[in-house]
Amino acid sequence: QKEVEQNSGPLSVPEGAIASLNCTYSDRVSQSFFWYRQYSGKSPELIMSIYSNGDKEDGRFTAQLNKASQYVSLLIRDSQPSDSATYLCAVPRVSNTGGFKTIFGAGTRLFVKA
Amino acid sequence: KAGVTQTPRYLIKTRGQQVTLSCSPISGHRSVSWYQQTPGQGLQFLFEYFSETQRNKGNFPGRFSGRQFSNSRSEMNVSTLELGDSALYLCASSPSGGIYGYTFGSGTRLTVV
């Protein structure tokens, strides 16, 4: 089982629809969760963070966290063609040396059709 | 506020050579992490530096090394390049190791021929 799993897609939605992106993680002690957006040929950009169970809204984006189910999701409302990108789910881990590393999912490619 | 600066943006090297990549983090950020991104493997963690100390290392061979300077700038070095080292190398800047998220640089695209 991968530490962070995402459906690789592609996920195709029409303009104006809700895009739903899902992610599961394996480490029960994980405390923080992130979504990054990566446009083709660009580097990842942090778009959402969530630390507590429930929903967190930021503009058209809503992150949802269910720690009991080890499940994180990202909803994009009123999807726009400019939202077409790869979305990476990311979970930081603390090592026994006190250092950090973030485990990234493989990413879900989203296409928003005009 | 300046972003994360990675140099060079593109590199073409031949097998067996070595390469050094540079990263200047956001001012005030003490942690620099390095990732390798390939289409097949996604984003793979290389190492994390904090205040000139390597705190964490990923599962890469010893040919991959790095360091961090007192001004938080970091370099990574790959020796004896192999074709499989062709990838996008990303530097991630954070105040304390990514627990609150990263700001990535634009990356260095390395091609080994």
PDB file of C-alpha atoms in Angstrom:
ATOM      1  CA  GLN A   1       0.000   0.000   0.000  1.00  0.00           C
ATOM      2  CA  LYS A   2       1.345   3.415  -0.962  1.00  0.00           C
ATOM      3  CA  GLU A   3       1.668   5.963   1.819  1.00  0.00           C
ATOM      4  CA  VAL A   4      -0.434   8.517  -0.068  1.00  0.00           C
ATOM      5  CA  GLU A   5      -2.778   7.323  -2.792  1.00  0.00           C
ATOM      6  CA  GLN A   6      -4.674   9.277  -5.385  1.00  0.00           C
ATOM      7  CA  ASN A   7      -6.632   8.327  -8.457  1.00  0.00           C
ATOM      8  CA  SER A   8      -4.333   9.373 -11.300  1.00  0.00           C
ATOM      9  CA  GLY A   9      -7.238  10.267 -13.571  1.00  0.00           C
ATOM     10  CA  PRO A  10      -7.578  12.009 -15.838  1.00  0.00           C
ATOM     11  CA  LEU A  11     -10.693  13.514 -14.333  1.00  0.00           C
ATOM     12  CA  SER A  12     -12.690  15.449 -16.873  1.00  0.00           C
ATOM     13  CA  VAL A  13     -15.466  17.840 -15.848  1.00  0.00           C
ATOM     14  CA  PRO A  14     -17.421  20.486 -17.773  1.00  0.00           C
ATOM     15  CA  GLU A  15     -16.911  24.151 -17.036  1.00  0.00           C
ATOM     16  CA  GLY A  16     -19.008  25.258 -14.080  1.00  0.00           C
ATOM     17  CA  ALA A  17     -19.229  21.781 -12.522  1.00  0.00           C
ATOM     18  CA  ILE A  18     -17.798  20.589  -9.224  1.00  0.00           C
ATOM     19  CA  ALA A  19     -14.540  18.658  -9.451  1.00  0.00           C
ATOM     20  CA  SER A  20     -13.931  16.181  -6.630  1.00  0.00           C
ATOM     21  CA  LEU A  21     -10.414  14.937  -5.982  1.00  0.00           C
ATOM     22  CA  ASN A  22      -9.705  12.214  -3.444  1.00  0.00           C
ATOM     23  CA  CYS A  23      -6.729  11.044  -1.445  1.00  0.00           C
ATOM     24  CA  THR A  24      -6.088   8.373   1.175  1.00  0.00           C
ATOM     25  CA  TYR A  25      -3.078   8.084   3.465  1.00  0.00           C
ATOM     26  CA  SER A  26      -1.673   5.232   5.479  1.00  0.00           C
ATOM     27  CA  ASP A  27      -0.068   6.832   8.556  1.00  0.00           C
ATOM     28  CA  ARG A  28      -2.696   7.276  11.263  1.00  0.00           C
ATOM     29  CA  VAL A  29      -0.593   9.777  13.214  1.00  0.00           C
ATOM     30  CA  SER A  30      -0.438  12.302  10.361  1.00  0.00           C
ATOM     31  CA  GLN A  31      -1.589  15.718  11.521  1.00  0.00           C
ATOM     32  CA  SER A  32      -1.406  18.027   8.510  1.00  0.00           C
ATOM     33  CA  PHE A  33      -2.493  17.647   4.940  1.00  0.00           C
ATOM     34  CA  PHE A  34      -1.937  19.724   1.848  1.00  0.00           C
ATOM     35  CA  TRP A  35      -3.096  20.097  -1.712  1.00  0.00           C
ATOM     36  CA  TYR A  36      -0.714  21.415  -4.336  1.00  0.00           C
ATOM     37  CA  ARG A  37      -1.585  22.379  -7.891  1.00  0.00           C
ATOM     38  CA  GLN A  38       0.925  21.803 -10.660  1.00  0.00           C
ATOM     39  CA  TYR A  39       0.428  23.189 -14.133  1.00  0.00           C
ATOM     40  CA  SER A  40       2.184  21.425 -16.973  1.00  0.00           C
ATOM     41  CA  GLY A  41       5.835  22.442 -17.087  1.00  0.00           C
ATOM     42  CA  LYS A  42       5.619  24.340 -13.788  1.00  0.00           C
ATOM     43  CA  SER A  43       6.462  23.575 -10.181  1.00  0.00           C
ATOM     44  CA  PRO A  44       3.848  22.671  -7.540  1.00  0.00           C
ATOM     45  CA  GLU A  45       2.011  25.488  -5.775  1.00  0.00           C
ATOM     46  CA  LEU A  46       0.398  25.134  -2.360  1.00  0.00           C
ATOM     47  CA  ILE A  47      -3.333  25.861  -2.603  1.00  0.00           C
ATOM     48  CA  MET A  48      -4.914  24.333   0.509  1.00  0.00           C
ATOM     49  CA  SER A  49      -3.947  23.067   3.927  1.00  0.00           C
ATOM     50  CA  ILE A  50      -6.123  21.294   6.475  1.00  0.00           C
ATOM     51  CA  TYR A  51      -5.321  20.132   9.973  1.00  0.00           C
ATOM     52  CA  SER A  52      -8.655  19.294  11.632  1.00  0.00           C
ATOM     53  CA  ASN A  53     -11.502  16.967  10.777  1.00  0.00           C
ATOM     54  CA  GLY A  54     -14.224  18.599   8.729  1.00  0.00           C
ATOM     55  CA  ASP A  55     -14.279  21.126   5.936  1.00  0.00           C
ATOM     56  CA  LYS A  56     -12.111  24.128   5.183  1.00  0.00           C
ATOM     57  CA  GLU A  57     -13.221  26.556   2.508  1.00  0.00           C
ATOM     58  CA  ASP A  58     -11.103  29.057   0.578  1.00  0.00           C
ATOM     59  CA  GLY A  59     -12.861  30.705  -2.325  1.00  0.00           C
ATOM     60  CA  ARG A  60     -13.919  28.032  -4.809  1.00  0.00           C
ATOM     61  CA  PHE A  61     -11.835  25.388  -3.035  1.00  0.00           C
ATOM     62  CA  THR A  62     -12.968  23.196  -0.139  1.00  0.00           C
ATOM     63  CA  ALA A  63     -10.711  20.697   1.567  1.00  0.00           C
ATOM     64  CA  GLN A  64     -12.297  17.902   3.566  1.00  0.00           C
ATOM     65  CA  LEU A  65     -10.555  15.730   6.148  1.00  0.00           C
ATOM     66  CA  ASN A  66     -11.709  12.538   7.826  1.00  0.00           C
ATOM     67  CA  LYS A  67      -8.936  11.206  10.049  1.00  0.00           C
ATOM     68  CA  ALA A  68     -10.899   8.140  11.112  1.00  0.00           C
ATOM     69  CA  SER A  69     -11.146   7.058   7.478  1.00  0.00           C
ATOM     70  CA  GLN A  70      -7.683   8.454   6.621  1.00  0.00           C
ATOM     71  CA  TYR A  71      -9.229  10.360   3.773  1.00  0.00           C
ATOM     72  CA  VAL A  72      -8.670  13.845   2.378  1.00  0.00           C
ATOM     73  CA  SER A  73     -10.522  15.424  -0.501  1.00  0.00           C
ATOM     74  CA  LEU A  74     -10.503  18.635  -2.500  1.00  0.00           C
ATOM     75  CA  LEU A  75     -13.625  20.073  -4.065  1.00  0.00           C
ATOM     76  CA  ILE A  76     -13.380  22.736  -6.742  1.00  0.00           C
ATOM     77  CA  ARG A  77     -16.661  24.524  -7.296  1.00  0.00           C
ATOM     78  CA  ASP A  78     -17.539  26.335 -10.524  1.00  0.00           C
ATOM     79  CA  SER A  79     -14.592  24.685 -12.262  1.00  0.00           C
ATOM     80  CA  GLN A  80     -12.836  26.810 -14.858  1.00  0.00           C
ATOM     81  CA  PRO A  81     -10.572  25.781 -17.754  1.00  0.00           C
ATOM     82  CA  SER A  82      -7.760  27.512 -15.850  1.00  0.00           C
ATOM     83  CA  ASP A  83      -8.177  24.859 -13.119  1.00  0.00           C
ATOM     84  CA  SER A  84      -6.887  22.220 -15.553  1.00  0.00           C
ATOM     85  CA  ALA A  85      -3.745  20.944 -13.849  1.00  0.00           C
ATOM     86  CA  THR A  86      -2.406  18.074 -11.778  1.00  0.00           C
ATOM     87  CA  TYR A  87      -3.443  18.154  -8.127  1.00  0.00           C
ATOM     88  CA  LEU A  88      -1.073  16.607  -5.615  1.00  0.00           C
ATOM     89  CA  CYS A  89      -2.109  15.421  -2.189  1.00  0.00           C
ATOM     90  CA  ALA A  90       0.733  15.776   0.342  1.00  0.00           C
ATOM     91  CA  VAL A  91       1.270  14.544   3.887  1.00  0.00           C
ATOM     92  CA  PRO A  92       4.287  15.600   5.999  1.00  0.00           C
ATOM     93  CA  ARG A  93       6.041  13.012   8.128  1.00  0.00           C
ATOM     94  CA  VAL A  94       8.389  13.483  11.046  1.00  0.00           C
ATOM     95  CA  SER A  95      11.399  11.204  11.156  1.00  0.00           C
ATOM     96  CA  ASN A  96      13.034   9.812  14.277  1.00  0.00           C
ATOM     97  CA  THR A  97      15.913  12.231  13.641  1.00  0.00           C
ATOM     98  CA  GLY A  98      13.553  15.159  14.052  1.00  0.00           C
ATOM     99  CA  GLY A  99      13.609  15.973  10.379  1.00  0.00           C
ATOM    100  CA  PHE A 100      10.678  16.223   8.044  1.00  0.00           C
ATOM    101  CA  LYS A 101       9.747  14.851   4.696  1.00  0.00           C
ATOM    102  CA  THR A 102       6.522  15.271   2.809  1.00  0.00           C
ATOM    103  CA  ILE A 103       5.036  12.311   1.010  1.00  0.00           C
ATOM    104  CA  PHE A 104       3.266  13.229  -2.199  1.00  0.00           C
ATOM    105  CA  GLY A 105       0.613  11.263  -3.977  1.00  0.00           C
ATOM    106  CA  ALA A 106       1.063  10.561  -7.672  1.00  0.00           C
ATOM    107  CA  GLY A 107      -1.367  13.357  -8.498  1.00  0.00           C
ATOM    108  CA  THR A 108      -4.739  13.550 -10.230  1.00  0.00           C
ATOM    109  CA  ARG A 109      -4.878  15.199 -13.646  1.00  0.00           C
ATOM    110  CA  LEU A 110      -7.926  17.412 -13.980  1.00  0.00           C
ATOM    111  CA  PHE A 111      -9.305  18.629 -17.279  1.00  0.00           C
ATOM    112  CA  VAL A 112     -12.028  21.258 -17.282  1.00  0.00           C
ATOM    113  CA  LYS A 113     -13.810  21.388 -20.637  1.00  0.00           C
ATOM    114  CA  ALA A 114     -15.046  24.762 -21.834  1.00  0.00           C
TER     115      ALA A 114
ATOM    116  CA  LYS B   1       9.347  39.086  -0.874  1.00  0.00           C
ATOM    117  CA  ALA B   2      11.598  37.156  -3.236  1.00  0.00           C
ATOM    118  CA  GLY B   3      10.644  33.598  -4.010  1.00  0.00           C
ATOM    119  CA  VAL B   4      12.727  30.471  -4.174  1.00  0.00           C
ATOM    120  CA  THR B   5      15.513  30.711  -6.725  1.00  0.00           C
ATOM    121  CA  GLN B   6      16.913  27.634  -8.382  1.00  0.00           C
ATOM    122  CA  THR B   7      19.783  27.644 -10.809  1.00  0.00           C
ATOM    123  CA  PRO B   8      20.338  26.602 -13.474  1.00  0.00           C
ATOM    124  CA  ARG B   9      16.906  26.080 -15.032  1.00  0.00           C
ATOM    125  CA  TYR B  10      18.125  23.544 -17.576  1.00  0.00           C
ATOM    126  CA  LEU B  11      21.122  21.270 -17.778  1.00  0.00           C
ATOM    127  CA  ILE B  12      22.286  18.691 -20.264  1.00  0.00           C
ATOM    128  CA  LYS B  13      25.028  16.364 -19.062  1.00  0.00           C
ATOM    129  CA  THR B  14      26.568  13.143 -20.301  1.00  0.00           C
ATOM    130  CA  ARG B  15      26.676   9.889 -18.386  1.00  0.00           C
ATOM    131  CA  GLY B  16      29.464   9.729 -15.839  1.00  0.00           C
ATOM    132  CA  GLN B  17      29.667  13.464 -15.296  1.00  0.00           C
ATOM    133  CA  GLN B  18      28.688  15.203 -12.114  1.00  0.00           C
ATOM    134  CA  VAL B  19      26.350  18.136 -11.578  1.00  0.00           C
ATOM    135  CA  THR B  20      25.690  20.722  -8.887  1.00  0.00           C
ATOM    136  CA  LEU B  21      22.321  22.422  -8.486  1.00  0.00           C
ATOM    137  CA  SER B  22      21.703  25.491  -6.365  1.00  0.00           C
ATOM    138  CA  CYS B  23      18.748  26.756  -4.373  1.00  0.00           C
ATOM    139  CA  SER B  24      18.231  30.022  -2.504  1.00  0.00           C
ATOM    140  CA  PRO B  25      15.206  29.772  -0.211  1.00  0.00           C
ATOM    141  CA  ILE B  26      12.816  32.513   0.808  1.00  0.00           C
ATOM    142  CA  SER B  27      14.498  34.975   3.133  1.00  0.00           C
ATOM    143  CA  GLY B  28      14.062  33.812   6.717  1.00  0.00           C
ATOM    144  CA  HIS B  29      13.318  30.203   5.797  1.00  0.00           C
ATOM    145  CA  ARG B  30      15.816  27.874   7.423  1.00  0.00           C
ATOM    146  CA  SER B  31      14.678  24.605   5.863  1.00  0.00           C
ATOM    147  CA  VAL B  32      15.424  23.465   2.335  1.00  0.00           C
ATOM    148  CA  SER B  33      14.176  20.162   0.990  1.00  0.00           C
ATOM    149  CA  TRP B  34      15.015  18.616  -2.358  1.00  0.00           C
ATOM    150  CA  TYR B  35      12.755  16.457  -4.484  1.00  0.00           C
ATOM    151  CA  GLN B  36      13.164  14.556  -7.725  1.00  0.00           C
ATOM    152  CA  GLN B  37      10.167  14.487 -10.035  1.00  0.00           C
ATOM    153  CA  THR B  38       9.815  12.014 -12.896  1.00  0.00           C
ATOM    154  CA  PRO B  39       6.725  10.961 -14.848  1.00  0.00           C
ATOM    155  CA  GLY B  40       6.956   7.400 -13.577  1.00  0.00           C
ATOM    156  CA  GLN B  41       7.806   7.974  -9.911  1.00  0.00           C
ATOM    157  CA  GLY B  42       6.248  11.330  -9.157  1.00  0.00           C
ATOM    158  CA  LEU B  43       7.783  13.492  -6.456  1.00  0.00           C
ATOM    159  CA  GLN B  44      10.430  11.617  -4.495  1.00  0.00           C
ATOM    160  CA  PHE B  45      12.096  13.061  -1.398  1.00  0.00           C
ATOM    161  CA  LEU B  46      15.870  13.423  -1.570  1.00  0.00           C
ATOM    162  CA  PHE B  47      16.871  15.234   1.616  1.00  0.00           C
ATOM    163  CA  GLU B  48      16.044  18.016   4.038  1.00  0.00           C
ATOM    164  CA  TYR B  49      18.450  20.564   5.477  1.00  0.00           C
ATOM    165  CA  PHE B  50      17.815  22.825   8.444  1.00  0.00           C
ATOM    166  CA  SER B  51      20.374  25.297   9.748  1.00  0.00           C
ATOM    167  CA  GLU B  52      23.190  23.642   7.811  1.00  0.00           C
ATOM    168  CA  THR B  53      22.345  20.143   9.104  1.00  0.00           C
ATOM    169  CA  GLN B  54      20.899  17.301   7.082  1.00  0.00           C
ATOM    170  CA  ARG B  55      17.923  16.188   9.144  1.00  0.00           C
ATOM    171  CA  ASN B  56      16.415  13.635   6.837  1.00  0.00           C
ATOM    172  CA  LYS B  57      17.420  11.658   3.784  1.00  0.00           C
ATOM    173  CA  GLY B  58      15.397   9.726   1.245  1.00  0.00           C
ATOM    174  CA  ASN B  59      16.125   6.402  -0.397  1.00  0.00           C
ATOM    175  CA  PHE B  60      18.581   7.540  -3.013  1.00  0.00           C
ATOM    176  CA  PRO B  61      22.102   6.214  -3.634  1.00  0.00           C
ATOM    177  CA  GLY B  62      25.125   7.926  -2.170  1.00  0.00           C
ATOM    178  CA  ARG B  63      25.776   9.596  -5.530  1.00  0.00           C
ATOM    179  CA  PHE B  64      23.199  12.123  -4.413  1.00  0.00           C
ATOM    180  CA  SER B  65      24.470  14.529  -1.796  1.00  0.00           C
ATOM    181  CA  GLY B  66      23.788  18.006  -0.588  1.00  0.00           C
ATOM    182  CA  ARG B  67      24.718  20.730   1.791  1.00  0.00           C
ATOM    183  CA  GLN B  68      23.400  23.936   3.237  1.00  0.00           C
ATOM    184  CA  PHE B  69      25.312  27.096   3.919  1.00  0.00           C
ATOM    185  CA  SER B  70      25.019  29.552   6.785  1.00  0.00           C
ATOM    186  CA  ASN B  71      22.838  31.856   4.655  1.00  0.00           C
ATOM    187  CA  SER B  72      20.421  28.905   4.128  1.00  0.00           C
ATOM    188  CA  ARG B  73      21.323  28.528   0.462  1.00  0.00           C
ATOM    189  CA  SER B  74      21.588  24.885  -0.471  1.00  0.00           C
ATOM    190  CA  GLU B  75      23.296  22.850  -3.139  1.00  0.00           C
ATOM    191  CA  MET B  76      22.763  19.316  -4.242  1.00  0.00           C
ATOM    192  CA  ASN B  77      25.302  17.278  -6.132  1.00  0.00           C
ATOM    193  CA  VAL B  78      24.876  14.206  -8.258  1.00  0.00           C
ATOM    194  CA  SER B  79      28.026  12.341  -9.186  1.00  0.00           C
ATOM    195  CA  THR B  80      28.562   9.708 -11.856  1.00  0.00           C
ATOM    196  CA  LEU B  81      25.370  10.616 -13.661  1.00  0.00           C
ATOM    197  CA  GLU B  82      23.160   7.877 -15.055  1.00  0.00           C
ATOM    198  CA  LEU B  83      20.463   8.132 -17.719  1.00  0.00           C
ATOM    199  CA  GLY B  84      17.860   7.476 -15.013  1.00  0.00           C
ATOM    200  CA  ASP B  85      18.862  10.656 -13.205  1.00  0.00           C
ATOM    201  CA  SER B  86      17.116  12.679 -15.898  1.00  0.00           C
ATOM    202  CA  ALA B  87      14.367  14.478 -14.014  1.00  0.00           C
ATOM    203  CA  LEU B  88      13.048  17.752 -12.698  1.00  0.00           C
ATOM    204  CA  TYR B  89      14.811  18.595  -9.436  1.00  0.00           C
ATOM    205  CA  LEU B  90      12.761  20.780  -7.153  1.00  0.00           C
ATOM    206  CA  CYS B  91      13.862  22.773  -4.158  1.00  0.00           C
ATOM    207  CA  ALA B  92      11.250  23.393  -1.462  1.00  0.00           C
ATOM    208  CA  SER B  93      11.605  26.224   1.018  1.00  0.00           C
ATOM    209  CA  SER B  94       9.893  26.329   4.404  1.00  0.00           C
ATOM    210  CA  PRO B  95      10.404  27.917   7.806  1.00  0.00           C
ATOM    211  CA  SER B  96      10.732  24.603   9.607  1.00  0.00           C
ATOM    212  CA  GLY B  97      10.559  21.590   7.342  1.00  0.00           C
ATOM    213  CA  GLY B  98       7.284  21.579   5.450  1.00  0.00           C
ATOM    214  CA  ILE B  99       4.954  20.955   8.377  1.00  0.00           C
ATOM    215  CA  TYR B 100       3.081  24.075   7.256  1.00  0.00           C
ATOM    216  CA  GLY B 101       3.658  23.506   3.567  1.00  0.00           C
ATOM    217  CA  TYR B 102       6.337  24.311   1.041  1.00  0.00           C
ATOM    218  CA  THR B 103       7.121  27.015  -1.455  1.00  0.00           C
ATOM    219  CA  PHE B 104       8.799  25.406  -4.434  1.00  0.00           C
ATOM    220  CA  GLY B 105      11.359  26.868  -6.757  1.00  0.00           C
ATOM    221  CA  SER B 106      10.929  26.679 -10.519  1.00  0.00           C
ATOM    222  CA  GLY B 107      13.110  23.588 -10.637  1.00  0.00           C
ATOM    223  CA  THR B 108      16.130  22.442 -12.590  1.00  0.00           C
ATOM    224  CA  ARG B 109      15.430  20.219 -15.559  1.00  0.00           C
ATOM    225  CA  LEU B 110      18.355  17.793 -15.847  1.00  0.00           C
ATOM    226  CA  THR B 111      18.788  15.699 -18.950  1.00  0.00           C
ATOM    227  CA  VAL B 112      21.472  13.018 -18.992  1.00  0.00           C
ATOM    228  CA  VAL B 113      22.512  11.770 -22.433  1.00  0.00           C
TER     229      VAL B 113
END
